[in-house]
Amino acid sequence: MRTFSELELDALTEAFNLSLGEAAATFSSIVREEIELSVPTIEILSRDELIERLESGRPAGADERLCRINQHFNAAGGFQTDALLLFPEHGSLEIVRRMLGDDTPIQHITELEQDALAEIGNIVINSCMSSLANLFGTEMIGSLPRVQSRTAATLLDDKNASDVILVARIGMTMAAYNLSGFVLFIMNVPSIESFMAQVSRLFNLPEHDGSQARP
Amino acid sequence: MSFQSLLGNSVDIGLILLDSSGKIRLWNHWIEQRAKRSAAQAGGLTLTQAFGERIDPRVALVVREAIDFGWSGRLSHALHPMPLPLFPPGGEHSERMKQSIDITAVDCDDARHCLLQIRDVTETVRREALLKQQARQLRSDLQSLSRAQIELQRSEMRFRELARQAPAGLFEADSQACCTFLNERCEHILGNRLDDVDDTPWIDLLPVGEQARVRTSWRLAVESATRFAEEFRYTRPDGKQLWMRAEAGPLRDQYGSISGFIGTMVDVTEFHERASRNEFRANHDGLTSLLNRDRFERHLRAALSGAREVSDRVALLFIDLDHFKQINDTHGHQAGDIVLKAIAARVRRVVRSDDMVARYGGDEFAVLLNGIGDETALHGIIAKITQAVAMPINLGSCHVRIGSSIGMAVYPDHGDDPASLLTHADKAMYSAKRGRCEQALSSQT
């Protein structure tokens, strides 16, 4: 599987960082509270690698569910991707309830809270998507966000094992809460090839050279 | 009516379609009812023109993003409670309807359009508010329950410790008198552990002679739901004889009927012994342990009324020691006491066990003989007494002898009331004494 060179990764990080800054500003204006989105770290992983990563990051025996906000994007020219935002369910609930000024302890997320979470995902995903759309110089038609709550093991069951995933890890901080989540762009093989080519071309980077690949 | 508007009007959701320049192309019936503006009036206007300036700026922003970039967006009710000035249909409502809006980019007729789908979430909000209120109520109920539980534990611990340290035996028994609880002290007093006696009514542990009385009293307390209080003898498994006092009050179950009794079990042996000592002291002479005068006269009265009923004869003897004062003067008061004790014992031995012997005064004794026989038998007893008294008495350093004068009165021969009998016996005694003195004087000369 192809990976990004460091220069390419830096360029992508910078592009995402700018859009996430905008997303944070949008949030802050909605909830009238300071919200920070951290500088993302970016990697390319296979589906199974990602699941392994998600499962190993948590204490043994914890069966905490993850909240998944999914939007599908279609680019002109057949290129398409699923954009996903993942948060631990418990932490995201705390953030949403704090945003809504309601700390009532209900174990599961309510319909309205799920809606709010969809909007949050929508804002983050759209802002990231704007970076990609800029890179591609094309329009990306996006679907409405869909919220699902799953365990890490079953989180990506609807995706193909061969899919390649561009993973941006972001942190979200609000008041005393710290929430770490991932933004994923899941693409099939032709899409990722085209995507790679776009990245190289747009940043005017030399064609991929194995010696520059990240270890 | 176009197919488009026919479809739009048949859904229970608000639909607004904007063209690429932001002009309203579809304004369905649902919106008409809530925006107080017909499709005809709204067609061709922008959202701002149709609704005025009172729309959430984010609506316009997301609409712009949809038209310009093809993105879709959601305005959740939680973060944007009422973005559009829509009001519940029918009646005059001043407050906006609670909404949630989905904005999607739609390409049709080769042009980018933007579709707003507006949902009424009033019912959802109400339901979730109710759910949260119930959750809060549940949490507060749970908290007070756990507080109550802690308090219960604390109070239970308090009573357990109190029961452990209590200086009295504490017991709880069911209505059949089977013990369900004994504190350590009670187990100690009874000399039994709860495990060994919990299937036996505690009354069965008492001496057989006490059981019927205590059982009746217990049954009465159960039936009338009153306090139980009894004193009884108890023989501990180690053989020790005790007096016990049990007091208990009824316990009621949740239906108000008597489920048992709870109370105290106290060892009152010492109290009983002291009481019987006191009673003895009140009725007996301290030196000789014979009845005292007071008690003797009471016996006399009782004996007379008894004799009167069965026409029996009763004899009263007065015994006075001769020259007792001389013994006191010569050998001291201690010697006098020895003499009195010896005489008392001898008189006691001579008469039958149901005859009464009393120390009547300093050196005066009285005897009450019930159911006496004829004169001869009576004189026989007097002779025996005289003889017994006259025997030498060992004072340690020497022996002394002492004579006695005995006066007698017989019911009904010499009187039928205590006073006349006492007077008669007294006189008879003095005349006997005088006789003996004269006899002594004459023998000296």
Tab-separated table of C-alpha atoms in Angstrom, chain A residues 36-173:
chain	number	residue	atom	x	y	z
A	36	GLU	CA	-10.376	24.042	20.649
A	37	LEU	CA	-9.672	21.487	17.986
A	38	SER	CA	-6.080	20.277	18.117
A	39	VAL	CA	-3.682	20.059	15.182
A	40	PRO	CA	-4.466	16.734	13.527
A	41	THR	CA	-2.013	13.898	12.988
A	42	ILE	CA	-2.472	12.106	9.702
A	43	GLU	CA	-1.855	8.515	8.631
A	44	ILE	CA	-2.976	6.036	6.031
A	45	LEU	CA	-4.227	2.724	7.384
A	46	SER	CA	-6.137	-0.347	6.242
A	47	ARG	CA	-9.510	-1.059	7.822
A	48	ASP	CA	-8.178	-3.813	10.060
A	49	GLU	CA	-5.167	-1.787	11.159
A	50	LEU	CA	-7.479	0.998	12.187
A	51	ILE	CA	-9.760	-1.331	14.167
A	52	GLU	CA	-6.735	-2.774	15.922
A	53	ARG	CA	-5.605	0.772	16.702
A	54	LEU	CA	-9.035	1.682	18.095
A	55	GLU	CA	-9.223	-1.408	20.260
A	56	SER	CA	-5.686	-1.214	21.639
A	57	GLY	CA	-6.101	2.394	22.651
A	58	ARG	CA	-8.511	1.477	25.387
A	59	PRO	CA	-8.105	-0.365	28.680
A	60	ALA	CA	-8.611	-4.121	28.543
A	61	GLY	CA	-12.157	-5.260	29.164
A	62	ALA	CA	-13.630	-1.854	28.419
A	63	ASP	CA	-16.457	-2.364	25.987
A	64	GLU	CA	-17.120	1.291	25.485
A	65	ARG	CA	-19.024	2.097	22.390
A	66	LEU	CA	-17.873	4.534	19.785
A	67	CYS	CA	-20.045	7.129	18.229
A	68	ARG	CA	-19.759	7.261	14.489
A	69	ILE	CA	-20.982	10.169	12.387
A	70	ASN	CA	-20.935	9.297	8.718
A	71	GLN	CA	-21.335	11.395	5.565
A	72	HIS	CA	-20.893	10.174	2.054
A	73	PHE	CA	-19.276	12.404	-0.561
A	74	ASN	CA	-19.417	12.097	-4.309
A	75	ALA	CA	-16.955	14.005	-6.421
A	76	ALA	CA	-17.421	14.714	-10.053
A	77	GLY	CA	-15.480	12.152	-12.092
A	78	GLY	CA	-16.552	9.102	-10.097
A	79	PHE	CA	-14.351	9.731	-7.086
A	80	GLN	CA	-16.138	9.035	-3.833
A	81	THR	CA	-15.378	8.746	-0.151
A	82	ASP	CA	-17.045	8.147	3.164
A	83	ALA	CA	-16.103	10.695	5.761
A	84	LEU	CA	-16.434	9.497	9.355
A	85	LEU	CA	-16.001	11.203	12.682
A	86	LEU	CA	-15.410	8.852	15.623
A	87	PHE	CA	-15.698	9.729	19.289
A	88	PRO	CA	-15.981	7.582	22.406
A	89	GLU	CA	-19.732	7.558	23.129
A	90	HIS	CA	-19.395	8.482	26.787
A	91	GLY	CA	-17.103	11.449	26.200
A	92	SER	CA	-19.108	12.763	23.284
A	93	LEU	CA	-22.273	12.541	25.375
A	94	GLU	CA	-20.627	14.585	28.089
A	95	ILE	CA	-19.587	17.231	25.591
A	96	VAL	CA	-23.025	17.379	23.981
A	97	ARG	CA	-24.766	17.589	27.333
A	98	ARG	CA	-22.389	20.266	28.442
A	99	MET	CA	-23.102	22.188	25.248
A	100	LEU	CA	-26.815	21.863	26.008
A	101	GLY	CA	-26.325	22.785	29.665
A	102	ASP	CA	-27.924	19.565	30.844
A	103	ASP	CA	-26.120	17.004	32.967
A	104	THR	CA	-29.049	14.642	33.465
A	105	PRO	CA	-27.563	11.163	33.644
A	106	ILE	CA	-29.330	9.096	31.034
A	107	GLN	CA	-27.293	6.123	30.005
A	108	HIS	CA	-28.043	6.261	26.319
A	109	ILE	CA	-27.986	9.123	23.932
A	110	THR	CA	-31.391	10.649	23.244
A	111	GLU	CA	-32.764	11.516	19.842
A	112	LEU	CA	-32.146	15.251	20.238
A	113	GLU	CA	-28.640	14.652	21.551
A	114	GLN	CA	-27.959	12.387	18.615
A	115	ASP	CA	-29.138	15.178	16.334
A	116	ALA	CA	-26.801	17.629	18.032
A	117	LEU	CA	-23.947	15.160	17.663
A	118	ALA	CA	-24.831	14.835	13.967
A	119	GLU	CA	-24.517	18.593	13.598
A	120	ILE	CA	-21.160	18.636	15.377
A	121	GLY	CA	-19.904	15.851	13.084
A	122	ASN	CA	-21.385	17.668	10.148
A	123	ILE	CA	-19.434	20.832	10.934
A	124	VAL	CA	-16.122	18.995	11.498
A	125	ILE	CA	-16.525	16.775	8.428
A	126	ASN	CA	-17.619	19.607	6.168
A	127	SER	CA	-14.651	21.711	7.217
A	128	CYS	CA	-12.239	18.834	6.550
A	129	MET	CA	-14.009	18.148	3.293
A	130	SER	CA	-13.497	21.718	2.236
A	131	SER	CA	-9.730	21.107	2.408
A	132	LEU	CA	-10.018	18.024	0.238
A	133	ALA	CA	-12.347	19.785	-2.185
A	134	ASN	CA	-9.751	22.521	-2.493
A	135	LEU	CA	-7.054	19.927	-3.162
A	136	PHE	CA	-9.151	18.254	-5.816
A	137	GLY	CA	-10.333	21.509	-7.216
A	138	THR	CA	-13.671	19.833	-7.539
A	139	GLU	CA	-17.029	19.896	-5.966
A	140	MET	CA	-17.854	17.160	-3.424
A	141	ILE	CA	-21.566	16.556	-3.040
A	142	GLY	CA	-22.209	15.435	0.524
A	143	SER	CA	-25.049	13.475	2.072
A	144	LEU	CA	-26.679	14.250	5.402
A	145	PRO	CA	-24.836	13.010	8.468
A	146	ARG	CA	-25.876	9.684	9.996
A	147	VAL	CA	-25.136	8.859	13.622
A	148	GLN	CA	-24.507	5.322	14.835
A	149	SER	CA	-23.172	3.914	18.046
A	150	ARG	CA	-21.058	0.752	17.859
A	151	THR	CA	-18.227	-1.143	19.489
A	152	ALA	CA	-14.815	-0.707	17.881
A	153	ALA	CA	-14.836	-4.276	16.523
A	154	THR	CA	-18.050	-3.784	14.538
A	155	LEU	CA	-17.541	-0.126	13.733
A	156	LEU	CA	-16.410	-0.571	10.151
A	157	ASP	CA	-18.251	-3.781	9.285
A	158	ASP	CA	-19.973	-2.041	6.381
A	159	LYS	CA	-16.645	-1.163	4.777
A	160	ASN	CA	-14.486	-3.384	2.603
A	161	ALA	CA	-11.327	-4.862	4.070
A	162	SER	CA	-9.468	-3.582	0.986
A	163	ASP	CA	-10.553	0.015	1.557
A	164	VAL	CA	-7.830	2.466	2.357
A	165	ILE	CA	-8.385	4.937	5.093
A	166	LEU	CA	-6.962	8.371	5.523
A	167	VAL	CA	-7.014	8.918	9.264
A	168	ALA	CA	-6.791	12.323	10.889
A	169	ARG	CA	-6.624	12.165	14.669
A	170	ILE	CA	-8.018	15.279	16.320
A	171	GLY	CA	-8.577	16.371	19.870
A	172	MET	CA	-11.515	18.439	21.016
A	173	THR	CA	-11.306	20.461	24.212
